[in-house]
Short mmCIF file of C-alpha atoms and ligand atoms in Angstrom, two decimals:
data_model
loop_
_atom_site.label_atom_id
_atom_site.label_comp_id
_atom_site.label_asym_id
_atom_site.label_seq_id
_atom_site.Cartn_x
_atom_site.Cartn_y
_atom_site.Cartn_z
CA MET W 18 123.75 116.30 154.90
CA VAL W 19 125.26 115.25 151.52
CA ASN W 20 124.60 117.64 148.82
CA ILE W 21 123.76 115.46 145.71
CA GLN W 22 126.14 116.60 142.77
CA SER W 23 125.88 115.48 139.26
CA PRO W 24 129.64 114.47 138.22
CA TRP W 25 128.40 115.19 134.39
CA ARG W 26 127.05 118.78 135.00
CA ASN W 27 129.85 120.46 133.49
CA ASP W 28 129.58 118.55 130.31
CA PHE W 29 126.76 120.62 129.36
CA PRO W 30 127.52 124.06 128.32
CA ALA W 31 123.81 125.39 128.47
CA LEU W 32 123.70 124.90 132.16
CA SER W 33 126.27 127.69 132.93
CA LYS W 34 123.80 130.21 131.66
CA THR W 35 121.25 132.16 133.65
CA MET W 36 117.54 132.57 132.92
CA SER W 37 115.38 135.57 134.33
CA GLY W 38 118.83 136.87 135.87
CA GLN W 39 119.01 133.76 137.95
CA PRO W 40 121.28 130.63 137.76
CA LEU W 41 119.49 128.01 135.48
CA ALA W 42 117.72 125.13 137.08
CA PHE W 43 116.71 123.27 134.06
CA LEU W 44 114.04 120.69 135.01
CA ASP W 45 112.37 120.43 131.80
CA SER W 46 114.64 117.27 130.38
CA GLY W 47 111.17 115.33 129.94
CA ALA W 48 110.18 117.50 127.26
CA SER W 49 113.72 117.75 125.79
CA ALA W 50 117.31 117.54 127.06
CA GLN W 51 120.40 119.77 127.00
CA LYS W 52 123.04 118.47 124.90
CA PRO W 53 126.91 117.58 126.01
CA SER W 54 129.87 119.42 124.36
CA ALA W 55 130.68 115.84 122.99
CA VAL W 56 127.22 115.85 120.91
CA ILE W 57 127.63 119.75 119.72
CA ASP W 58 131.51 119.22 118.93
CA ALA W 59 130.78 116.02 116.82
CA MET W 60 128.00 117.80 115.06
CA ASP W 61 130.24 120.97 114.51
CA ALA W 62 132.98 118.86 113.26
CA VAL W 63 131.10 117.34 110.44
CA LEU W 64 129.68 121.02 109.47
CA ARG W 65 132.99 122.36 109.43
CA GLY W 66 134.80 119.86 107.40
CA GLY W 67 133.42 116.65 106.45
CA TYR W 68 129.66 117.47 104.98
CA SER W 69 128.34 115.97 101.94
CA ASN W 70 125.28 113.68 101.22
CA ILE W 71 125.52 110.25 102.17
CA HIS W 72 124.93 106.80 100.19
CA ARG W 73 125.68 108.23 96.78
CA GLY W 74 128.88 110.08 96.56
CA LEU W 75 131.97 108.20 95.13
CA TYR W 76 134.19 110.86 96.68
CA GLU W 77 136.37 110.63 100.08
CA ILE W 78 134.29 113.11 102.23
CA SER W 79 130.87 111.34 101.25
CA GLN W 80 132.15 107.84 101.66
CA ASN W 81 133.61 108.75 105.22
CA LEU W 82 130.36 110.15 106.27
CA THR W 83 128.42 107.26 105.03
CA GLN W 84 130.47 105.13 106.95
CA SER W 85 130.26 107.47 110.11
CA PHE W 86 126.28 107.35 109.54
CA GLU W 87 126.16 103.54 109.35
CA ASP W 88 128.39 103.11 112.14
CA VAL W 89 125.80 105.03 114.31
CA ARG W 90 123.26 102.57 113.17
CA LYS W 91 125.48 99.89 114.68
CA LYS W 92 125.77 101.94 118.11
CA VAL W 93 122.10 102.28 118.31
CA ALA W 94 121.60 98.49 117.99
CA GLN W 95 124.31 97.96 120.64
CA PHE W 96 122.92 100.27 122.99
CA ILE W 97 119.50 98.96 123.06
CA GLY W 98 120.54 95.22 122.67
CA ALA W 99 119.13 94.63 119.31
CA PRO W 100 120.52 91.89 117.46
CA SER W 101 121.64 93.85 114.49
CA ASP W 102 121.95 97.23 112.77
CA LYS W 103 119.38 95.86 110.21
CA ASN W 104 116.75 96.18 112.99
CA ILE W 105 117.36 99.94 113.20
CA VAL W 106 115.01 102.47 111.29
CA PHE W 107 116.34 106.05 111.67
CA THR W 108 113.07 108.37 111.86
CA ARG W 109 112.71 111.79 112.67
CA ASN W 110 111.23 111.26 116.37
CA SER W 111 109.15 108.57 118.31
CA THR W 112 105.94 110.00 116.76
CA GLU W 113 107.19 108.98 113.17
CA GLY W 114 108.12 105.65 114.31
CA ILE W 115 104.98 105.01 115.88
CA ASN W 116 102.98 106.20 112.83
CA LEU W 117 105.28 104.14 110.72
CA VAL W 118 104.36 100.92 112.52
CA ALA W 119 100.74 101.93 112.64
CA GLN W 120 100.45 102.76 108.94
CA CYS W 121 102.80 100.12 107.52
CA TRP W 122 102.44 96.91 109.82
CA GLY W 123 98.80 98.26 110.50
CA ARG W 124 97.98 98.44 106.88
CA GLU W 125 98.94 94.79 106.11
CA ASN W 126 97.97 93.11 109.21
CA LEU W 127 94.78 95.03 110.70
CA SER W 128 91.23 95.01 109.24
CA HIS W 129 87.46 95.81 110.59
CA GLY W 130 86.75 94.38 114.03
CA ASP W 131 90.40 94.04 115.03
CA GLU W 132 91.48 95.20 118.47
CA VAL W 133 94.65 97.48 119.36
CA ILE W 134 95.03 97.99 123.03
CA ILE W 135 96.90 101.11 124.45
CA THR W 136 96.95 102.66 127.94
CA GLU W 137 95.17 105.66 129.38
CA MET W 138 98.78 107.00 130.25
CA GLU W 139 100.11 106.90 126.81
CA HIS W 140 101.47 110.22 125.13
CA HIS W 141 99.51 111.38 121.93
CA ALA W 142 101.97 109.87 119.78
CA ASN W 143 100.86 106.60 121.12
CA ILE W 144 96.91 107.26 120.59
CA VAL W 145 96.34 109.25 117.51
CA PRO W 146 98.07 107.01 115.14
CA TRP W 147 95.93 104.12 116.28
CA LYS W 148 92.65 106.34 116.59
CA ILE W 149 93.34 107.25 112.68
CA LEU W 150 93.25 103.26 111.93
CA GLU W 151 90.05 103.05 113.53
CA ASP W 152 88.73 105.82 111.05
CA GLN W 153 90.50 103.79 107.99
CA PHE W 154 89.86 100.30 108.78
CA GLY W 155 87.32 100.09 111.66
CA ILE W 156 89.47 98.70 113.99
CA THR W 157 88.71 99.23 117.98
CA VAL W 158 91.14 100.85 120.18
CA LYS W 159 90.86 99.64 123.72
CA VAL W 160 92.38 101.58 126.60
CA VAL W 161 93.69 100.33 129.90
CA PRO W 162 92.79 102.50 132.91
CA VAL W 163 95.20 103.98 135.33
CA THR W 164 94.61 103.51 139.15
CA SER W 165 94.42 106.53 141.44
CA ASP W 166 98.12 105.51 142.29
CA GLY W 167 99.22 106.30 138.87
CA ILE W 168 99.75 102.63 137.64
CA LEU W 169 98.24 100.48 135.23
CA ASP W 170 95.46 98.48 136.02
CA LEU W 171 96.84 95.03 134.86
CA ASP W 172 93.75 93.05 135.70
CA ALA W 173 91.77 95.27 133.43
CA PHE W 174 94.24 94.83 130.96
CA LYS W 175 94.31 91.01 131.03
CA ALA W 176 90.26 91.17 131.04
CA MET W 177 90.94 93.30 127.62
CA LEU W 178 92.83 90.46 125.72
CA SER W 179 90.66 88.55 123.00
CA ASP W 180 91.11 86.66 120.01
CA LYS W 181 90.68 90.17 118.18
CA THR W 182 93.60 91.52 119.99
CA LYS W 183 96.44 92.13 117.35
CA LEU W 184 98.65 94.81 118.92
CA ILE W 185 99.46 96.30 122.23
CA GLY W 186 101.03 99.87 122.48
CA VAL W 187 102.44 100.89 125.76
CA VAL W 188 104.46 103.42 127.01
CA GLU W 189 107.71 102.20 129.13
CA ILE W 190 107.81 105.26 131.46
CA SER W 191 105.28 107.71 131.37
CA ASN W 192 106.01 111.41 130.73
CA ALA W 193 103.15 112.70 132.61
CA LEU W 194 103.47 110.59 135.90
CA GLY W 195 106.92 109.04 135.82
CA THR W 196 105.26 105.85 136.16
CA ILE W 197 107.86 102.73 135.25
CA ASN W 198 105.63 100.37 133.58
CA SER W 199 105.81 96.41 134.11
CA ILE W 200 106.69 95.83 130.48
CA THR W 201 108.13 92.41 130.93
CA GLU W 202 104.85 91.40 132.66
CA ILE W 203 102.88 92.79 130.09
CA VAL W 204 104.65 91.23 127.42
CA GLN W 205 104.59 87.89 128.92
CA THR W 206 100.88 88.05 129.70
CA ALA W 207 99.93 88.84 126.22
CA ARG W 208 102.61 86.27 124.51
CA ALA W 209 101.05 83.61 126.97
CA TYR W 210 97.56 84.33 125.80
CA ASN W 211 98.52 84.57 122.24
CA ALA W 212 101.89 84.42 120.99
CA ASP W 213 100.75 86.36 117.54
CA ILE W 214 100.10 89.47 119.51
CA LYS W 215 102.47 92.47 118.52
CA ILE W 216 104.11 94.77 121.20
CA LEU W 217 105.04 98.25 120.61
CA VAL W 218 106.93 99.93 123.48
CA ASP W 219 107.16 103.74 123.40
CA GLY W 220 110.64 103.96 125.09
CA SER W 221 110.72 107.84 124.72
CA GLN W 222 111.49 108.30 128.30
CA GLY W 223 112.49 104.83 129.14
CA VAL W 224 115.81 104.60 127.17
CA VAL W 225 116.82 108.05 128.77
CA HIS W 226 116.58 106.89 132.36
CA ARG W 227 117.90 103.17 132.48
CA ARG W 228 119.54 100.53 130.25
CA VAL W 229 117.22 98.95 127.74
CA ASN W 230 117.71 95.44 126.04
CA VAL W 231 114.89 95.03 123.46
CA VAL W 232 115.51 91.24 123.10
CA ASP W 233 115.25 90.86 126.84
CA ILE W 234 111.80 92.42 126.92
CA ASP W 235 110.89 90.84 123.73
CA ALA W 236 109.14 94.00 122.04
CA ASP W 237 108.25 93.62 118.58
CA PHE W 238 108.66 97.34 118.05
CA TYR W 239 110.41 99.99 120.28
CA VAL W 240 110.72 103.67 119.74
CA PHE W 241 112.55 106.53 121.05
CA THR W 242 113.45 110.02 120.09
CA GLY W 243 117.04 111.49 119.97
CA HIS W 244 116.36 115.00 121.59
CA LYS W 245 115.40 113.45 124.96
CA LEU W 246 118.48 111.46 124.95
CA TYR W 247 121.01 114.35 124.79
CA ALA W 248 120.99 114.17 121.01
CA PRO W 249 119.83 116.60 118.77
CA SER W 250 115.99 116.82 117.65
CA GLY W 251 114.82 115.81 114.28
CA ILE W 252 116.29 112.16 114.65
CA GLY W 253 114.77 109.05 116.25
CA VAL W 254 114.80 105.51 116.13
CA LEU W 255 112.35 102.69 115.49
CA TYR W 256 113.48 99.14 116.32
CA GLY W 257 111.48 96.15 114.83
CA LYS W 258 112.04 92.14 114.69
CA TYR W 259 113.68 92.06 111.31
CA ASP W 260 111.04 89.46 110.01
CA LEU W 261 108.17 92.08 110.63
CA LEU W 262 109.97 94.94 109.30
CA ASP W 263 111.26 92.61 106.20
CA ALA W 264 107.34 92.11 105.46
CA MET W 265 106.03 95.75 105.99
CA PRO W 266 105.58 97.93 102.83
CA PRO W 267 107.41 101.04 102.63
CA TYR W 268 106.32 104.17 104.67
CA GLN W 269 107.26 106.92 101.97
CA GLY W 270 108.39 106.64 98.36
CA GLY W 271 111.40 108.75 97.02
CA GLY W 272 115.15 108.39 96.61
CA ASP W 273 117.41 105.88 98.35
CA MET W 274 114.77 103.75 99.32
CA ILE W 275 114.61 101.82 96.03
CA GLU W 276 116.48 99.25 94.16
CA ARG W 277 115.14 100.07 90.77
CA VAL W 278 112.48 102.51 89.41
CA SER W 279 111.40 101.75 85.95
CA PHE W 280 108.37 103.04 84.06
CA LYS W 281 108.63 99.67 82.08
CA SER W 282 109.33 97.04 84.63
CA GLY W 283 107.97 98.79 87.78
CA ILE W 284 109.59 99.61 91.29
CA THR W 285 111.75 97.38 93.46
CA TYR W 286 112.59 98.63 97.10
CA ARG W 287 115.51 98.14 99.04
CA GLU W 288 115.50 95.66 101.93
CA ALA W 289 114.73 96.76 105.54
CA PRO W 290 115.72 99.25 107.14
CA PHE W 291 116.44 101.38 103.93
CA LYS W 292 113.24 100.80 102.26
CA PHE W 293 111.62 103.02 105.28
CA GLU W 294 114.15 105.74 105.02
CA ALA W 295 112.91 107.73 101.85
CA GLY W 296 114.95 111.05 100.70
CA THR W 297 117.91 112.45 102.35
CA PRO W 298 118.18 111.76 106.28
CA ALA W 299 119.02 113.74 109.04
CA ILE W 300 122.70 113.19 108.59
CA VAL W 301 124.19 115.56 110.90
CA GLU W 302 121.68 114.55 113.58
CA VAL W 303 122.44 111.19 113.36
CA ILE W 304 125.94 111.78 113.88
CA GLY W 305 124.91 113.72 116.97
CA LEU W 306 123.03 110.80 118.32
CA GLY W 307 126.04 108.47 117.91
CA ALA W 308 127.92 111.13 119.84
CA ALA W 309 125.38 110.85 122.36
CA ILE W 310 125.16 107.29 122.52
CA ASP W 311 128.91 107.34 123.15
CA TYR W 312 128.89 109.81 125.79
CA LEU W 313 126.09 107.69 127.57
CA SER W 314 127.83 104.42 127.11
CA ALA W 315 131.34 105.65 128.35
CA ILE W 316 129.63 106.65 131.61
CA GLY W 317 127.19 103.59 131.70
CA MET W 318 123.34 103.81 131.87
CA ASP W 319 123.33 101.91 135.06
CA LYS W 320 125.61 104.56 136.68
CA ILE W 321 123.23 107.34 135.33
CA SER W 322 120.34 105.47 136.63
CA ALA W 323 121.70 105.38 140.05
CA TYR W 324 122.53 109.03 140.30
CA GLU W 325 118.83 109.86 139.24
CA THR W 326 117.21 107.54 141.56
CA GLU W 327 119.06 109.21 144.53
CA LEU W 328 118.13 112.77 143.41
CA ALA W 329 114.59 111.58 142.65
CA THR W 330 114.44 110.21 145.79
CA TYR W 331 115.36 113.40 147.36
CA ALA W 332 112.92 115.51 145.15
CA GLN W 333 109.88 113.21 146.06
CA LYS W 334 110.74 113.93 149.69
CA VAL W 335 111.05 117.53 149.71
CA LEU W 336 108.06 117.98 147.15
CA GLY W 337 106.09 115.87 149.42
CA GLU W 338 106.75 118.15 152.17
CA ILE W 339 105.07 121.39 150.57
CA ASP W 340 101.66 122.06 151.96
CA GLY W 341 98.84 122.42 149.39
CA LEU W 342 101.18 120.62 146.71
CA THR W 343 99.65 117.25 145.26
CA LEU W 344 101.72 115.00 143.47
CA TYR W 345 100.43 112.64 141.05
CA GLY W 346 101.85 109.14 139.79
CA PRO W 347 103.27 106.55 142.20
CA LYS W 348 104.17 107.18 145.82
CA ASP W 349 106.92 104.35 145.81
CA ILE W 350 109.96 105.84 144.04
CA SER W 351 111.04 102.43 143.02
CA GLN W 352 107.90 102.39 140.54
CA LYS W 353 108.99 105.79 139.27
CA ALA W 354 111.38 107.81 137.07
CA GLY W 355 112.45 111.38 138.19
CA ILE W 356 109.41 112.95 136.54
CA PHE W 357 107.27 114.96 139.04
CA SER W 358 103.66 116.20 138.02
CA PHE W 359 101.87 118.41 140.45
CA THR W 360 99.38 120.76 140.97
CA MET W 361 99.26 123.50 143.78
CA GLU W 362 95.86 124.67 145.59
CA GLY W 363 95.11 128.22 144.69
CA ALA W 364 97.42 128.28 141.47
CA HIS W 365 97.11 127.47 138.02
CA PRO W 366 99.91 125.19 136.66
CA SER W 367 100.75 128.05 134.25
CA ASP W 368 101.09 130.52 137.07
CA ILE W 369 103.34 128.19 138.60
CA GLY W 370 105.36 128.10 135.54
CA MET W 371 105.66 131.90 135.36
CA ILE W 372 106.78 132.32 139.02
CA LEU W 373 109.18 129.58 138.80
CA ASP W 374 110.68 131.29 135.35
CA GLN W 375 111.38 134.40 137.48
CA CYS W 376 113.48 132.11 139.81
CA GLY W 377 115.37 130.72 136.87
CA VAL W 378 113.47 127.26 137.30
CA ALA W 379 112.36 125.62 133.91
CA VAL W 380 109.38 123.33 133.99
CA ARG W 381 106.71 122.32 131.77
CA CYS W 382 103.18 123.32 132.43
CA GLY W 383 100.08 121.94 130.41
CA HIS W 384 98.48 118.65 129.80
CA HIS W 385 101.81 116.98 128.73
CA CYS W 386 100.46 115.55 125.59
CA ALA W 387 98.50 113.10 127.57
CA MET W 388 94.89 114.80 127.61
CA PRO W 389 93.02 111.56 128.16
CA LEU W 390 95.02 110.92 131.41
CA MET W 391 94.48 114.54 132.68
CA GLU W 392 90.71 113.93 131.87
CA SER W 393 90.89 110.56 133.79
CA MET W 394 92.50 112.43 136.78
CA GLY W 395 89.80 115.19 136.51
CA ILE W 396 92.34 117.95 136.01
CA ASP W 397 93.20 120.03 132.80
CA ALA W 398 97.13 120.55 133.65
CA THR W 399 99.69 120.11 135.76
CA ALA W 400 103.19 121.45 136.36
CA ARG W 401 106.01 119.11 135.70
CA ALA W 402 109.73 118.86 136.88
CA SER W 403 111.72 116.07 135.24
CA LEU W 404 115.38 115.47 136.05
CA GLY W 405 118.00 114.59 133.64
CA MET W 406 121.77 113.04 134.37
CA TYR W 407 123.01 116.92 134.98
CA ASN W 408 120.60 118.16 137.53
CA ASN W 409 122.09 118.59 141.08
CA GLN W 410 120.30 118.64 144.35
CA ASP W 411 120.64 122.89 144.10
CA ASP W 412 118.03 122.56 140.92
CA VAL W 413 115.70 120.77 143.25
CA ASP W 414 115.94 123.13 146.04
CA SER W 415 115.65 126.05 143.58
CA LEU W 416 112.37 124.51 142.49
CA VAL W 417 111.31 124.20 146.11
CA HIS W 418 112.44 127.91 146.78
CA GLY W 419 110.20 128.83 143.79
CA LEU W 420 107.20 126.87 144.93
CA LYS W 421 107.11 128.77 148.15
CA LYS W 422 107.16 132.19 146.76
CA VAL W 423 104.18 130.70 144.60
CA GLN W 424 102.57 129.87 147.70
CA GLN W 425 103.35 132.97 149.37
CA LEU W 426 101.75 134.84 145.98
CA PHE W 427 98.73 132.74 145.41
CA ILE W 428 97.89 131.14 148.74
CA GLY W 429 99.14 133.56 151.43
C1 PLP P 525 106.25 109.11 126.23
C2 PLP P 525 106.35 109.92 125.19
N1 PLP P 525 106.19 109.30 123.86
C3 PLP P 525 106.19 110.14 122.82
C4 PLP P 525 106.77 111.56 122.63
C5 PLP P 525 107.00 112.05 121.59
O1 PLP P 525 108.47 112.55 121.22
P1 PLP P 525 108.73 113.20 119.98
O2 PLP P 525 107.86 114.47 119.86
O3 PLP P 525 109.98 113.36 119.99
O4 PLP P 525 108.36 112.23 118.67
C6 PLP P 525 107.12 111.83 124.05
C7 PLP P 525 107.43 113.44 124.02
O5 PLP P 525 107.38 114.21 124.92
C8 PLP P 525 107.09 111.13 125.16
O6 PLP P 525 107.39 111.65 126.20
#
């Protein structure tokens, strides 16, 4: 039998470490991914010899770093198929991108009685900002249910559309179930109903696992977060159609986002995307994001996707063979990314996590910031193993070995 081996594993120095005295099987990339040497080296190089503030220094290192920083905006645009770097706002993470849209677009475009549709499988980052608008402006948040197969009930979604629907917020790939949503179908259905409905796609897990083209999916807004894309934490991206970004008021006020500040004649703002980037940005982290994108682009997202699908197919099969283990999410692997949420009879997810830790296997246990989804499934937590481009079959085998230990200890 073929042993599935990632050709990229050695690019990630952290994976040669041990955990609890065992070789590390890192299966928590859905929470945050390990970083390749290319990212670590690029950040290190800036800190060791090219660091300064950007957008304001007249001296060489500041000018050079400003250029490199703005080049990353271009790289991000190209990576997700955006028409221009002017569509790319740097944020701290996905959470900030969604809050920015809720507060800036929402403030201008939503009023009492308007409706925002989200889904039951959203991360809290795409729930709470809209619920805050319910309190602020009296809008209504409607929620598309998830079927027992872990997919969105699109008939219920269609029935929810109304003249009051102003925006749909939907996750591309569920971090808790691995479900790959039919974003194109959702966008087309909404547009056919009313071309003015805006669509925000939470691509936090999507951009990591497959090639994204924001123009093809016709999203109005698309957010993702660097730390899941093999880049550092502290940097995220909001893509927006330019006319929407241009019409939105600023998010925060401060340096770098203004054209002019005068107590006599008032304040004018820079154009988008700069008017949304108040204060000194995450300079080194942006350079790290650029290095991650270069690294991934040189390999090709299609190649990474194909590899991950092969490993996910194997994982789905071997996890399915463990007695007493319930896997959540779609059974059909073509509808699912390499994210496996499960419970085991007789063992709480945190017990599973602790035993796996002793076996060198890192998984996430809890509600995965998707409490409403857990509620709808009638559970409070799952254990979740999530694959990255660097995982090998051996990592999955270590997981299975650890789960058999859990079985022995808790089930007998
Ligand atoms: C689907 C999804 N959306 C949003 C987020 C929030 O990402 P961040 O905490 O980087 O803002 C996550 C992180 O787990 C996620 O998986």
